[in-house]
Amino acid sequence: MEQKPKEKISIMLVDDHAILISGLKLLLQKQSSYQVVGVAEDGHKAIELYDKLKPDILLLDISLPGMDGLQVLKKIRSRYEQAKVIILTMYEDEEYVSLIMKAGASGYVPKVAVDEELYSAIDAVMEGYIYLRPKEMTTILKNKQSEEKINKMYATLSLREQEVLQWIVKGYTLTEIAGELLISIKTVDTYKTRIFNKLNLTKKSELVEFVTKHNLINR
């Protein structure tokens, strides 16, 4: 019985630099199992075209006119939970990579390393893996461990302590908080002391920084 030919991996490209798009096309055409099915030059067109094509892989630049790549990534992931999106960018900052991955990217390839890594990234993502280089993987794991630690610390606060914390960070005085919660100033001060002790903080400025950095506002 004749074996049915394997379907090609459909790939959509999003970048506003024509030279880079041409280079990517040439690179991808060298692999007989890949097929470029569409190209978009800005964020809005990228979403419209993705809705129409629903490619296996989206290669997405972050710096785009109109709507940046991060917004495009979030919107596509909100519509298509299984979307496979590999970010191509010239930025290699660790926090930047963490931000991309939190937004739902399936992988990350610096533009300077596209020639060497793009095939590996596409194949890994198609097999269901997240593609990151060892350096970025280490950073992501460290950040995840740190986030888990912060969440555990925050969870040690009672619901009332969490409520008082939010008021403090918003700049309310103990007197104002007492009025809002209909409790005594002494009780508010007790909650405040417990909050600082549980979070290992000593000053209000440290508390504000802690809450802002770890996105604990109005949680």
CSV table of C-alpha atoms in Angstrom, one decimal:
chain,number,residue,atom,x,y,z
A,1,MET,CA,0.0,0.0,0.0
A,2,GLU,CA,1.4,3.4,-1.0
A,3,GLN,CA,2.2,5.6,2.0
A,4,LYS,CA,0.5,8.9,2.2
A,5,PRO,CA,3.0,11.8,2.0
A,6,LYS,CA,3.6,13.6,5.3
A,7,GLU,CA,1.9,17.0,5.5
A,8,LYS,CA,4.3,20.0,5.6
A,9,ILE,CA,4.5,22.2,8.7
A,10,SER,CA,2.7,25.4,7.9
A,11,ILE,CA,4.5,28.5,9.0
A,12,MET,CA,3.4,32.2,9.2
A,13,LEU,CA,5.9,35.0,9.4
A,14,VAL,CA,5.3,38.4,11.1
A,15,ASP,CA,8.0,41.1,10.8
A,16,ASP,CA,8.1,44.6,9.4
A,17,HIS,CA,11.5,44.3,7.8
A,18,ALA,CA,11.3,43.0,4.2
A,19,ILE,CA,15.0,41.9,4.1
A,20,LEU,CA,14.5,39.7,7.2
A,21,ILE,CA,11.3,38.2,5.8
A,22,SER,CA,13.2,37.3,2.6
A,23,GLY,CA,16.0,35.8,4.6
A,24,LEU,CA,13.6,33.7,6.7
A,25,LYS,CA,11.8,32.5,3.6
A,26,LEU,CA,15.0,31.3,2.0
A,27,LEU,CA,16.1,29.6,5.3
A,28,LEU,CA,12.8,27.8,5.7
A,29,GLN,CA,12.6,26.8,2.1
A,30,LYS,CA,15.7,24.7,2.6
A,31,GLN,CA,13.6,22.3,4.7
A,32,SER,CA,11.3,20.3,2.5
A,33,SER,CA,9.0,19.7,5.5
A,34,TYR,CA,8.3,23.4,6.1
A,35,GLN,CA,5.9,25.6,4.1
A,36,VAL,CA,5.6,29.4,4.5
A,37,VAL,CA,1.8,30.1,4.1
A,38,GLY,CA,1.6,33.7,4.9
A,39,VAL,CA,3.4,37.0,5.9
A,40,ALA,CA,2.2,40.0,7.8
A,41,GLU,CA,4.0,43.3,8.4
A,42,ASP,CA,2.2,44.7,11.4
A,43,GLY,CA,0.3,43.5,14.4
A,44,HIS,CA,-3.3,44.0,13.2
A,45,LYS,CA,-2.7,42.2,9.9
A,46,ALA,CA,-0.9,39.5,11.9
A,47,ILE,CA,-4.1,38.7,13.9
A,48,GLU,CA,-6.3,38.9,10.8
A,49,LEU,CA,-4.1,36.5,8.8
A,50,TYR,CA,-3.6,34.1,11.7
A,51,ASP,CA,-7.4,33.9,12.1
A,52,LYS,CA,-7.6,33.0,8.4
A,53,LEU,CA,-4.7,30.6,8.1
A,54,LYS,CA,-4.3,29.0,11.6
A,55,PRO,CA,-0.7,27.9,10.8
A,56,ASP,CA,1.1,25.2,12.8
A,57,ILE,CA,3.8,27.7,13.8
A,58,LEU,CA,3.8,31.5,14.0
A,59,LEU,CA,7.3,33.2,13.9
A,60,LEU,CA,6.6,36.6,15.5
A,61,ASP,CA,8.8,39.7,15.8
A,62,ILE,CA,8.2,41.8,18.9
A,63,SER,CA,8.9,45.2,17.5
A,64,LEU,CA,5.9,45.9,15.2
A,65,PRO,CA,4.0,49.0,14.1
A,66,GLY,CA,0.5,49.5,15.2
A,67,MET,CA,0.3,46.7,17.7
A,68,ASP,CA,3.5,45.3,19.2
A,69,GLY,CA,4.3,41.6,19.1
A,70,LEU,CA,3.6,41.1,22.8
A,71,GLN,CA,0.1,42.3,22.3
A,72,VAL,CA,-0.3,40.1,19.3
A,73,LEU,CA,1.0,37.1,21.2
A,74,LYS,CA,-1.5,37.6,24.1
A,75,LYS,CA,-4.4,38.1,21.8
A,76,ILE,CA,-3.7,35.0,19.7
A,77,ARG,CA,-3.1,32.9,22.8
A,78,SER,CA,-6.4,34.1,24.3
A,79,ARG,CA,-8.2,33.0,21.1
A,80,TYR,CA,-6.2,29.9,20.4
A,81,GLU,CA,-5.0,28.1,23.5
A,82,GLN,CA,-2.9,25.6,21.5
A,83,ALA,CA,-1.2,28.2,19.3
A,84,LYS,CA,2.5,27.7,18.8
A,85,VAL,CA,4.3,31.0,18.7
A,86,ILE,CA,8.1,31.4,18.5
A,87,ILE,CA,9.3,34.9,19.2
A,88,LEU,CA,12.1,36.3,17.1
A,89,THR,CA,13.7,39.4,18.7
A,90,MET,CA,17.0,41.2,18.9
A,91,TYR,CA,16.5,41.7,22.7
A,92,GLU,CA,18.2,39.1,25.0
A,93,ASP,CA,17.6,40.6,28.4
A,94,GLU,CA,16.7,37.9,30.9
A,95,GLU,CA,13.7,39.8,32.3
A,96,TYR,CA,12.5,40.5,28.8
A,97,VAL,CA,12.6,36.7,27.9
A,98,SER,CA,10.7,36.0,31.1
A,99,LEU,CA,8.0,38.5,30.1
A,100,ILE,CA,7.7,36.9,26.7
A,101,MET,CA,7.3,33.4,28.1
A,102,LYS,CA,4.8,34.5,30.7
A,103,ALA,CA,2.7,35.9,27.8
A,104,GLY,CA,2.5,32.4,26.3
A,105,ALA,CA,5.3,32.1,23.8
A,106,SER,CA,6.3,28.5,22.8
A,107,GLY,CA,9.9,29.5,22.3
A,108,TYR,CA,12.4,32.3,21.9
A,109,VAL,CA,15.1,32.7,19.3
A,110,PRO,CA,17.4,35.8,19.1
A,111,LYS,CA,17.6,37.2,15.6
A,112,VAL,CA,21.4,37.0,15.7
A,113,ALA,CA,21.1,33.2,16.1
A,114,VAL,CA,18.3,32.5,13.7
A,115,ASP,CA,20.5,30.6,11.2
A,116,GLU,CA,21.7,28.2,13.8
A,117,GLU,CA,18.6,27.7,16.0
A,118,LEU,CA,15.5,28.2,13.9
A,119,TYR,CA,15.1,24.6,12.7
A,120,SER,CA,15.7,23.3,16.2
A,121,ALA,CA,13.2,25.7,17.7
A,122,ILE,CA,10.5,24.8,15.2
A,123,ASP,CA,11.0,21.0,15.5
A,124,ALA,CA,11.0,21.2,19.3
A,125,VAL,CA,7.8,23.3,19.5
A,126,MET,CA,6.1,21.0,17.0
A,127,GLU,CA,6.9,18.1,19.3
A,128,GLY,CA,5.2,19.9,22.2
A,129,TYR,CA,8.2,21.3,23.9
A,130,ILE,CA,9.1,24.9,25.0
A,131,TYR,CA,12.3,26.0,23.1
A,132,LEU,CA,14.7,28.0,25.2
A,133,ARG,CA,18.5,28.0,25.4
A,134,PRO,CA,20.1,26.7,28.6
A,135,LYS,CA,20.8,30.3,29.9
A,136,GLU,CA,17.2,31.4,29.5
A,137,MET,CA,15.9,28.1,30.8
A,138,THR,CA,17.9,28.6,34.0
A,139,THR,CA,16.5,32.1,34.4
A,140,ILE,CA,12.9,31.0,33.9
A,141,LEU,CA,13.3,28.3,36.5
A,142,LYS,CA,14.8,30.7,39.0
A,143,ASN,CA,12.1,33.2,38.5
A,144,LYS,CA,9.4,30.5,38.8
A,145,GLN,CA,11.0,29.3,42.1
A,146,SER,CA,11.1,32.9,43.4
A,147,GLU,CA,7.5,33.5,42.4
A,148,GLU,CA,6.4,30.3,44.2
A,149,LYS,CA,8.3,31.5,47.3
A,150,ILE,CA,6.6,34.9,47.2
A,151,ASN,CA,3.1,33.3,46.8
A,152,LYS,CA,3.7,31.2,49.8
A,153,MET,CA,4.8,34.2,51.9
A,154,TYR,CA,1.7,36.1,50.7
A,155,ALA,CA,-0.5,33.1,51.6
A,156,THR,CA,0.6,33.3,55.2
A,157,LEU,CA,-1.3,36.5,55.6
A,158,SER,CA,-4.8,36.3,56.8
A,159,LEU,CA,-7.6,37.7,54.6
A,160,ARG,CA,-7.8,40.7,56.8
A,161,GLU,CA,-4.0,41.2,56.7
A,162,GLN,CA,-4.1,41.1,53.0
A,163,GLU,CA,-6.9,43.7,53.0
A,164,VAL,CA,-4.9,46.0,55.3
A,165,LEU,CA,-1.8,45.5,53.1
A,166,GLN,CA,-3.7,46.8,50.0
A,167,TRP,CA,-4.9,49.9,51.9
A,168,ILE,CA,-1.3,50.6,53.1
A,169,VAL,CA,0.2,50.3,49.6
A,170,LYS,CA,-2.5,52.6,48.3
A,171,GLY,CA,-1.2,55.3,50.7
A,172,TYR,CA,-3.9,55.3,53.3
A,173,THR,CA,-3.0,56.2,56.9
A,174,LEU,CA,-3.7,53.9,59.8
A,175,THR,CA,-6.6,56.2,60.9
A,176,GLU,CA,-8.1,56.2,57.3
A,177,ILE,CA,-7.8,52.4,57.2
A,178,ALA,CA,-9.5,52.1,60.6
A,179,GLY,CA,-12.3,54.2,59.3
A,180,GLU,CA,-12.7,52.2,56.1
A,181,LEU,CA,-12.7,48.8,57.9
A,182,LEU,CA,-14.7,50.0,60.9
A,183,ILE,CA,-12.0,48.8,63.4
A,184,SER,CA,-9.7,50.5,65.9
A,185,ILE,CA,-6.4,52.2,64.9
A,186,LYS,CA,-4.7,49.9,67.4
A,187,THR,CA,-6.1,46.8,65.6
A,188,VAL,CA,-4.9,48.2,62.2
A,189,ASP,CA,-1.4,48.8,63.7
A,190,THR,CA,-1.4,45.1,65.0
A,191,TYR,CA,-2.2,43.9,61.5
A,192,LYS,CA,0.5,46.1,60.0
A,193,THR,CA,3.1,44.7,62.4
A,194,ARG,CA,2.1,41.1,61.5
A,195,ILE,CA,2.3,41.9,57.8
A,196,PHE,CA,5.8,43.3,58.1
A,197,ASN,CA,6.9,40.4,60.2
A,198,LYS,CA,5.5,37.7,57.9
A,199,LEU,CA,7.0,39.3,54.8
A,200,ASN,CA,10.4,40.1,56.5
A,201,LEU,CA,10.1,43.8,55.8
A,202,THR,CA,10.8,46.8,58.0
A,203,LYS,CA,9.6,49.9,56.0
A,204,LYS,CA,6.6,51.0,54.1
A,205,SER,CA,8.8,51.8,51.0
A,206,GLU,CA,10.0,48.1,51.1
A,207,LEU,CA,6.3,46.9,51.3
A,208,VAL,CA,5.3,49.1,48.3
A,209,GLU,CA,8.2,47.8,46.3
A,210,PHE,CA,7.5,44.2,47.3
A,211,VAL,CA,3.9,44.4,46.3
A,212,THR,CA,4.5,46.2,43.0
A,213,LYS,CA,7.4,44.0,41.9
A,214,HIS,CA,5.5,40.8,42.5
A,215,ASN,CA,2.2,42.1,41.2
A,216,LEU,CA,0.3,41.6,44.4
A,217,ILE,CA,-1.9,44.8,44.1
A,218,ASN,CA,-5.6,44.0,44.3
A,219,ARG,CA,-4.9,40.3,44.2
